[in-house]
Amino acid sequence: MKLWSVDAPQTGPDTVAVVAEALVPLMYWRGVPVQVTEPRELTVLERFVLEMGLSLGSVEPADFAEVTSLPPSVLAGAAWRLVAAGVLFPQRNGYGVEHSGAERTLRRQAVARVVDAAADFVLLPRSGDLLAFGGVPGGWLRGLDQKLGADKRAPLPAPLAGARRAEYLGERVRAGTAACLGTEIVDVPAPVEDMPLYTDARQDGKPPTCPAYRCRAQVRRSPTGDLQVDAVFMGRARRGAQQGDDAKTEIEADLSGAEALTNGWLALTAALRHDEVQQDAWHVLVPPQAGVGTPPLNRVSRRGPVEWNLHIGGAAAAALCADGRSLTQPMGLAVADEEAVVEVVCWFFPDDDHARGLFAREEIVHRLLSSPEPAGVITAACREAADRLPTSAPLLTPHAVRERVWQLGHYQLIYLFRETEDFPHD
């Protein structure tokens, strides 16, 4: 694992991971013949049959005729779509009920039927994620196919080398290990002659490989708790897509549903949980000072999904101030493994009264910087802070604050103070 300092990444309240760069092996197939479920609104008679079946445990022609005053033969017409959907099944003269399916159908007020369609599939061989895009094929995958060339090649996992396309995709869909985005896909019918899952164009006798694309991404948690993965694939443009052999292009992509890939990024984002990573991060963010060394780090705590608090005592805070470092500005830290680089935000956090006094002084400086009349508020701001932290009162005088303003290089603010004193206006 490697760490280095970067600018603090831009995040929102729903951000759970910021991926600066990742190499993602990716295989895809467009327009694959599939079978999907197509919802159709229940008729009044179908709803009645389902409700009757759930109440009585079965639907018999005689009972149906008695309640509805309709001929018993009408029941067959009212039940055929429900039988096709698997929520009713023939038994003796009538129909039995599959309770969970019948209840679900009633809640949805729709019966699903299986129809032939086409879908796009994306397989991430390294993580094993399979995404199935039902409905209208195309979307971002069309752009990837037509405009972007893969920068790298990655080894193809051995189990995939001899697999057949429809057989493999169908097994994953039926097992429920494919994330269906859009229309619900229920099967991938295998043709008489199923084609290979993937054919490596190289014929050099070496182990097969597949394309690998560079991308960046941001992972967000939706209000429903689901993870939304907004990715951008980037690299060289395919010939004919743009002019020039060195032309670059980007394709925005939705990788939501790629759980294993996302979990790897989240684990990397959480690397600061480990003691050895904490110390490495501290030395990256706070390099040794000449003649002083590295100030001590007390502990690390998580502030948010992509934010961490670096707890420091008064001695460390004073050393950072002496070095001209801000105590309250966010810092960016890049964390990298062999597959991805994520970025997190780190903050210094006071761990004792001395440190809290130094942080309070920093807050006064920020208050002055945002005030239209800093000379008029410095005394009151210092008094308020000293009342809140009486043991730190010597650090919270106007003189001490001015020294800190100078130390941080806010010379324009110092000029405003001097202007007020040296050139008073009536």
Coordinates of C-alpha atoms in Angstrom, one line a residue:
M1 CA 0.0 0.0 0.0
K2 CA 1.3 3.5 -0.9
L3 CA 0.3 6.8 0.5
W4 CA 1.0 10.4 -0.6
S5 CA -0.4 13.9 0.0
V6 CA -2.9 15.4 -2.5
D7 CA -5.4 18.3 -2.5
A8 CA -8.4 17.5 -0.4
P9 CA -11.0 15.9 -2.7
Q10 CA -14.4 17.5 -3.2
T11 CA -17.1 15.4 -1.5
G12 CA -20.8 15.7 -0.7
P13 CA -22.8 14.5 2.3
D14 CA -23.7 11.3 0.4
T15 CA -20.1 10.5 -0.7
V16 CA -18.7 7.2 0.6
A17 CA -15.7 6.8 -1.7
V18 CA -13.6 8.9 -4.0
V19 CA -11.6 6.9 -6.5
A20 CA -9.0 9.0 -8.2
E21 CA -7.9 6.2 -10.6
A22 CA -8.5 2.5 -11.0
L23 CA -7.6 -0.1 -13.5
V24 CA -10.7 -2.2 -14.2
P25 CA -10.6 -5.3 -16.4
L26 CA -13.9 -5.3 -18.3
M27 CA -15.6 -7.5 -20.9
Y28 CA -18.9 -6.7 -22.5
W29 CA -21.5 -8.1 -24.8
R30 CA -24.2 -6.1 -26.5
G31 CA -27.6 -7.2 -27.8
V32 CA -27.5 -10.6 -26.2
P33 CA -30.9 -12.6 -26.6
V34 CA -32.5 -12.9 -23.2
Q35 CA -35.9 -13.5 -21.6
V36 CA -37.3 -10.8 -19.4
T37 CA -40.4 -10.3 -17.3
E38 CA -42.9 -7.9 -18.6
P39 CA -45.5 -6.6 -16.1
R40 CA -49.1 -6.4 -17.2
E41 CA -51.8 -4.8 -15.1
L42 CA -54.1 -7.2 -13.4
T43 CA -57.7 -7.3 -14.6
V44 CA -60.5 -7.0 -12.1
L45 CA -61.3 -10.8 -12.5
E46 CA -57.7 -11.7 -12.0
R47 CA -57.5 -9.8 -8.7
F48 CA -60.7 -11.5 -7.6
V49 CA -59.3 -14.9 -8.4
L50 CA -56.1 -14.2 -6.5
E51 CA -57.9 -12.8 -3.4
M52 CA -60.2 -15.9 -3.5
G53 CA -57.3 -18.3 -3.7
L54 CA -55.5 -16.6 -0.8
S55 CA -58.6 -16.7 1.3
L56 CA -59.7 -20.3 0.6
G57 CA -56.3 -21.9 -0.2
S58 CA -57.4 -22.9 -3.7
V59 CA -59.8 -21.8 -6.5
E60 CA -62.4 -24.3 -7.5
P61 CA -64.8 -23.8 -10.5
A62 CA -67.9 -24.5 -8.4
D63 CA -66.9 -21.9 -5.8
F64 CA -66.0 -19.4 -8.5
A65 CA -69.4 -19.9 -10.2
E66 CA -71.3 -19.6 -7.0
V67 CA -69.7 -16.4 -5.9
T68 CA -69.6 -14.6 -9.3
S69 CA -72.7 -16.1 -11.0
L70 CA -70.5 -16.7 -14.0
P71 CA -70.1 -20.0 -15.8
P72 CA -67.3 -22.2 -14.3
S73 CA -65.6 -22.2 -17.7
V74 CA -64.8 -18.5 -17.3
L75 CA -62.3 -19.4 -14.5
A76 CA -59.9 -20.9 -17.0
G77 CA -59.8 -17.6 -19.0
A78 CA -59.3 -15.6 -15.8
A79 CA -56.5 -17.9 -14.5
W80 CA -54.2 -18.5 -17.6
R81 CA -51.9 -15.5 -17.1
L82 CA -51.7 -16.3 -13.4
V83 CA -50.7 -19.9 -14.2
A84 CA -48.1 -18.7 -16.7
A85 CA -46.7 -16.4 -14.1
G86 CA -46.4 -19.2 -11.6
V87 CA -48.7 -17.8 -8.9
L88 CA -51.5 -20.4 -9.6
F89 CA -51.0 -24.0 -10.6
P90 CA -53.5 -26.6 -11.8
Q91 CA -54.7 -29.2 -9.3
R92 CA -57.7 -31.6 -9.7
N93 CA -60.5 -29.5 -11.2
G94 CA -59.3 -26.1 -10.0
Y95 CA -56.1 -24.3 -9.1
G96 CA -53.7 -24.2 -6.1
V97 CA -52.0 -21.0 -5.0
E98 CA -48.3 -20.1 -4.5
H99 CA -48.9 -17.8 -1.6
S100 CA -45.8 -15.5 -1.6
G101 CA -46.0 -15.0 -5.4
A102 CA -49.8 -14.3 -5.2
E103 CA -49.3 -11.8 -2.5
R104 CA -46.5 -10.1 -4.3
T105 CA -48.6 -9.9 -7.5
L106 CA -51.5 -8.3 -5.6
R107 CA -49.2 -5.7 -4.1
R108 CA -47.8 -4.8 -7.5
Q109 CA -51.2 -5.0 -9.1
A110 CA -49.5 -6.5 -12.1
V111 CA -48.8 -10.0 -13.4
A112 CA -45.4 -10.7 -15.1
R113 CA -45.1 -12.6 -18.3
V114 CA -41.8 -13.8 -19.8
V115 CA -41.0 -12.4 -23.3
D116 CA -38.0 -12.5 -25.6
A117 CA -35.8 -9.4 -25.6
A118 CA -32.2 -8.3 -25.9
A119 CA -29.8 -7.0 -23.2
D120 CA -26.2 -5.8 -22.7
F121 CA -23.9 -7.5 -20.2
V122 CA -20.7 -6.2 -18.5
L123 CA -18.4 -8.6 -16.7
L124 CA -15.6 -7.4 -14.4
P125 CA -13.4 -10.6 -14.4
R126 CA -11.2 -9.5 -11.5
S127 CA -14.0 -8.8 -9.0
G128 CA -16.5 -11.3 -10.6
D129 CA -19.3 -8.7 -10.9
L130 CA -21.8 -9.2 -13.7
L131 CA -24.1 -6.3 -14.7
A132 CA -27.1 -6.9 -16.9
F133 CA -28.7 -3.9 -18.6
G134 CA -32.2 -4.9 -19.7
G135 CA -34.7 -2.6 -21.5
V136 CA -33.1 -0.6 -24.2
P137 CA -29.6 -1.8 -25.1
G138 CA -26.9 0.8 -25.6
G139 CA -26.4 3.6 -23.1
W140 CA -22.8 4.2 -21.9
L141 CA -21.7 0.8 -23.2
R142 CA -22.3 2.0 -26.8
G143 CA -19.9 4.9 -26.2
L144 CA -17.3 2.6 -24.7
D145 CA -17.6 0.2 -27.6
Q146 CA -17.4 2.9 -30.3
K147 CA -15.2 5.6 -28.8
L148 CA -12.7 4.2 -26.2
G149 CA -9.8 1.9 -26.6
A150 CA -8.5 -0.1 -23.6
D151 CA -5.1 1.1 -22.3
K152 CA -4.0 -2.2 -20.8
R153 CA -4.6 -5.9 -20.8
A154 CA -5.3 -8.1 -17.8
P155 CA -5.1 -11.9 -17.3
L156 CA -8.3 -13.7 -18.0
P157 CA -9.3 -15.9 -15.0
A158 CA -8.8 -19.6 -16.0
P159 CA -12.5 -20.6 -15.4
L160 CA -13.6 -18.1 -18.0
A161 CA -11.1 -19.2 -20.7
G162 CA -13.2 -22.1 -21.9
A163 CA -16.7 -20.9 -21.0
R164 CA -19.5 -20.4 -23.4
R165 CA -21.3 -17.1 -23.6
A166 CA -25.0 -17.9 -23.2
E167 CA -24.3 -20.8 -20.9
Y168 CA -22.2 -18.7 -18.5
L169 CA -24.5 -15.7 -18.6
G170 CA -27.6 -17.8 -18.1
E171 CA -26.1 -19.6 -15.2
R172 CA -25.3 -16.3 -13.5
V173 CA -28.7 -14.9 -14.2
R174 CA -30.6 -18.0 -12.9
A175 CA -28.4 -18.1 -9.8
G176 CA -29.2 -14.5 -9.0
T177 CA -25.5 -13.4 -9.1
A178 CA -26.1 -10.9 -12.0
A179 CA -27.1 -7.3 -11.0
C180 CA -30.0 -6.5 -13.3
L181 CA -30.3 -2.8 -14.0
G182 CA -33.5 -2.0 -15.7
T183 CA -35.9 -4.7 -16.9
E184 CA -35.7 -7.9 -14.8
I185 CA -33.9 -10.6 -16.8
V186 CA -34.9 -14.2 -16.0
D187 CA -32.8 -16.2 -18.4
V188 CA -30.3 -16.3 -21.3
P189 CA -31.5 -19.0 -23.7
A190 CA -28.6 -21.1 -25.0
P191 CA -28.5 -21.4 -28.8
V192 CA -27.7 -24.7 -30.5
E193 CA -24.2 -23.6 -31.2
D194 CA -23.1 -21.4 -28.3
M195 CA -20.2 -19.0 -29.0
P196 CA -17.2 -18.7 -26.6
L197 CA -17.5 -16.3 -23.8
Y198 CA -14.4 -14.4 -25.0
T199 CA -11.9 -14.9 -27.7
D200 CA -8.5 -13.3 -27.3
A201 CA -7.4 -11.9 -30.6
R202 CA -3.7 -12.7 -29.8
Q203 CA -2.5 -16.0 -31.2
D204 CA 0.9 -16.1 -29.5
G205 CA 0.3 -19.1 -27.3
K206 CA 0.4 -17.0 -24.1
P207 CA -2.3 -17.1 -21.4
P208 CA -5.5 -15.3 -22.6
T209 CA -6.0 -11.7 -21.5
C210 CA -8.9 -9.2 -21.6
P211 CA -9.2 -5.4 -21.9
A212 CA -8.5 -3.3 -18.9
Y213 CA -9.7 0.3 -18.7
R214 CA -8.6 3.2 -16.6
C215 CA -11.4 5.0 -14.7
R216 CA -12.1 7.4 -11.9
A217 CA -15.3 7.2 -9.8
Q218 CA -17.3 8.5 -6.9
V219 CA -19.5 6.2 -4.8
R220 CA -22.6 7.8 -3.3
R221 CA -25.2 6.4 -0.9
S222 CA -28.7 7.1 -2.1
P223 CA -31.6 8.0 0.2
T224 CA -32.7 4.4 0.0
G225 CA -29.3 3.1 1.2
D226 CA -28.2 1.8 -2.2
L227 CA -24.7 2.5 -3.5
Q228 CA -24.6 4.6 -6.7
V229 CA -21.3 4.3 -8.6
D230 CA -20.7 7.2 -11.0
A231 CA -17.6 6.2 -13.0
V232 CA -15.7 7.8 -15.9
F233 CA -13.7 5.6 -18.1
M234 CA -10.8 7.4 -19.8
G235 CA -8.1 6.7 -22.3
R236 CA -7.2 6.8 -25.9
A237 CA -9.9 7.3 -28.5
R238 CA -10.5 4.6 -31.0
R239 CA -9.3 5.4 -34.5
G240 CA -12.1 7.1 -36.4
A241 CA -13.7 8.4 -33.2
Q242 CA -11.5 11.4 -33.0
Q243 CA -8.6 12.8 -35.1
G244 CA -5.0 12.0 -34.1
D245 CA -3.4 8.9 -32.7
D246 CA -2.9 10.5 -29.3
A247 CA -6.5 11.7 -28.9
K248 CA -8.0 11.1 -25.5
T249 CA -11.7 10.6 -24.6
E250 CA -13.9 9.9 -21.6
I251 CA -17.1 7.9 -21.2
E252 CA -19.4 8.4 -18.2
A253 CA -20.6 5.0 -16.9
D254 CA -23.0 3.7 -14.2
L255 CA -21.3 0.8 -12.4
S256 CA -24.0 0.5 -9.6
G257 CA -24.5 -3.1 -8.7
A258 CA -20.7 -4.0 -9.0
E259 CA -20.7 -4.9 -5.3
A260 CA -17.3 -6.7 -5.2
L261 CA -15.5 -3.9 -7.0
T262 CA -17.2 -1.2 -4.8
N263 CA -16.4 -3.1 -1.6
G264 CA -12.7 -3.2 -2.6
W265 CA -12.7 0.6 -3.0
L266 CA -14.6 1.0 0.3
A267 CA -12.0 -1.2 2.1
L268 CA -9.2 1.0 0.7
T269 CA -11.0 4.1 1.9
A270 CA -11.1 2.6 5.4
A271 CA -7.4 1.7 5.5
L272 CA -6.8 4.3 8.2
R273 CA -8.4 2.0 10.6
H274 CA -5.1 0.1 10.8
D275 CA -2.4 1.4 13.2
E276 CA 0.5 0.9 10.7
V277 CA -1.4 2.9 8.0
Q278 CA -2.1 5.7 10.5
Q279 CA 1.5 6.2 11.3
D280 CA 2.5 6.1 7.6
A281 CA -0.3 8.6 6.9
W282 CA 0.9 10.9 9.7
H283 CA 4.5 11.0 8.3
V284 CA 3.2 11.8 4.8
L285 CA 0.9 14.6 6.0
V286 CA 3.3 15.9 8.7
P287 CA 6.9 15.6 7.4
P288 CA 9.7 15.8 10.1
Q289 CA 10.6 19.4 11.0
A290 CA 14.3 20.4 11.1
G291 CA 15.7 19.9 14.6
V292 CA 12.3 18.9 16.0
G293 CA 11.3 15.7 14.2
T294 CA 7.7 14.6 13.7
P295 CA 5.2 15.8 16.3
P296 CA 3.4 12.9 18.0
L297 CA 0.0 11.6 16.8
N298 CA -2.3 10.5 19.6
R299 CA -4.9 8.5 17.7
V300 CA -7.1 8.5 14.6
S301 CA -10.9 8.4 14.5
R302 CA -13.4 8.3 11.6
R303 CA -15.2 11.6 11.0
G304 CA -17.3 10.3 8.1
P305 CA -17.2 7.8 5.2
V306 CA -14.3 9.6 3.5
E307 CA -13.1 11.8 6.4
W308 CA -10.7 11.1 9.3
N309 CA -9.7 13.0 12.4
L310 CA -6.0 13.1 13.4
H311 CA -6.1 13.6 17.2
I312 CA -3.2 15.7 18.4
G313 CA -2.1 17.2 21.8
G314 CA -0.9 20.7 22.6
A315 CA 2.7 19.9 21.9
A316 CA 2.0 18.6 18.4
A317 CA -0.4 21.5 17.7
A318 CA 2.2 24.1 18.8
A319 CA 4.8 22.4 16.6
L320 CA 2.5 22.6 13.6
C321 CA 1.8 26.3 14.3
A322 CA 5.5 27.0 14.6
D323 CA 6.0 25.4 11.2
G324 CA 3.3 27.7 9.7
R325 CA 0.7 24.9 9.2
S326 CA -3.0 25.6 9.5
L327 CA -4.7 23.5 12.1
T328 CA -8.2 23.7 10.6
Q329 CA -7.7 23.3 6.8
P330 CA -8.6 19.9 5.3
M331 CA -5.8 17.7 3.9
G332 CA -6.0 15.2 1.1
L333 CA -4.4 11.7 1.4
A334 CA -4.2 9.3 -1.5
V335 CA -4.3 5.6 -0.6
A336 CA -3.2 3.1 -3.3
D337 CA -3.0 -0.6 -3.8
E338 CA -2.3 -2.5 -7.0
E339 CA -5.7 -1.9 -8.4
A340 CA -6.9 1.6 -7.3
V341 CA -6.1 4.9 -5.8
V342 CA -8.7 6.4 -3.5
E343 CA -8.6 9.8 -1.8
V344 CA -9.7 10.7 1.7
V345 CA -9.9 13.9 3.7
C346 CA -8.0 14.3 7.0
W347 CA -8.4 16.9 9.7
F348 CA -6.3 17.8 12.7
F349 CA -8.4 17.4 15.9
P350 CA -7.5 18.8 19.4
D351 CA -7.0 16.1 22.1
D352 CA -6.3 18.2 25.2
D353 CA -7.0 21.7 26.6
H354 CA -3.8 23.2 25.2
A355 CA -4.6 22.0 21.7
R356 CA -8.2 23.2 22.0
G357 CA -6.9 26.7 22.8
L358 CA -4.7 26.7 19.7
F359 CA -7.6 25.5 17.6
A360 CA -9.8 28.2 19.1
R361 CA -7.2 30.8 18.1
E362 CA -7.4 29.4 14.6
E363 CA -11.1 29.8 14.5
I364 CA -10.8 33.4 15.5
V365 CA -8.5 34.0 12.5
H366 CA -11.0 32.5 10.2
R367 CA -13.7 34.6 11.7
L368 CA -11.6 37.7 11.1
L369 CA -10.9 36.7 7.5
S370 CA -14.6 36.4 6.8
S371 CA -15.6 39.7 8.5
P372 CA -16.0 43.0 6.6
E373 CA -14.6 44.8 9.7
P374 CA -12.1 42.5 11.4
A375 CA -10.6 45.3 13.5
G376 CA -14.0 45.8 15.1
V377 CA -14.6 42.1 16.1
I378 CA -11.2 40.9 17.2
T379 CA -11.6 42.0 20.8
A380 CA -15.1 40.5 21.2
A381 CA -14.1 37.2 19.5
C382 CA -11.1 36.8 21.8
R383 CA -13.2 37.5 24.9
E384 CA -15.8 34.9 23.8
A385 CA -13.2 32.3 23.2
A386 CA -11.3 33.0 26.5
D387 CA -14.6 32.8 28.4
R388 CA -15.2 29.4 26.8
L389 CA -11.7 28.1 27.4
P390 CA -10.3 30.0 30.5
T391 CA -7.2 27.9 30.8
S392 CA -6.2 28.9 27.3
A393 CA -6.8 32.7 27.8
P394 CA -3.1 33.6 27.2
L395 CA -3.4 32.1 23.7
L396 CA -6.6 34.0 22.9
T397 CA -5.6 37.7 23.3
P398 CA -5.7 40.1 20.3
H399 CA -1.9 40.2 20.3
A400 CA -1.6 36.4 20.1
V401 CA -4.2 36.3 17.4
R402 CA -2.4 38.9 15.4
E403 CA 0.8 37.0 15.7
R404 CA -1.0 33.9 14.3
V405 CA -2.4 35.9 11.4
W406 CA 1.1 37.0 10.5
Q407 CA 2.4 33.4 10.9
L408 CA -0.2 32.1 8.5
G409 CA 0.7 34.7 5.9
H410 CA -2.5 36.8 5.9
Y411 CA -0.6 40.0 5.4
Q412 CA -3.6 41.9 4.0
L413 CA -5.4 41.4 7.3
I414 CA -2.4 42.7 9.3
Y415 CA -2.5 45.8 7.0
L416 CA -6.1 46.4 7.9
F417 CA -5.3 46.3 11.6
R418 CA -2.4 48.7 11.2
E419 CA -4.4 51.0 9.0
T420 CA -7.0 51.3 11.8
E421 CA -4.4 52.0 14.4
D422 CA -2.0 54.2 12.3
F423 CA -4.6 56.1 10.4
P424 CA -7.6 56.4 12.7
H425 CA -10.7 57.9 11.1
D426 CA -13.1 60.1 13.0

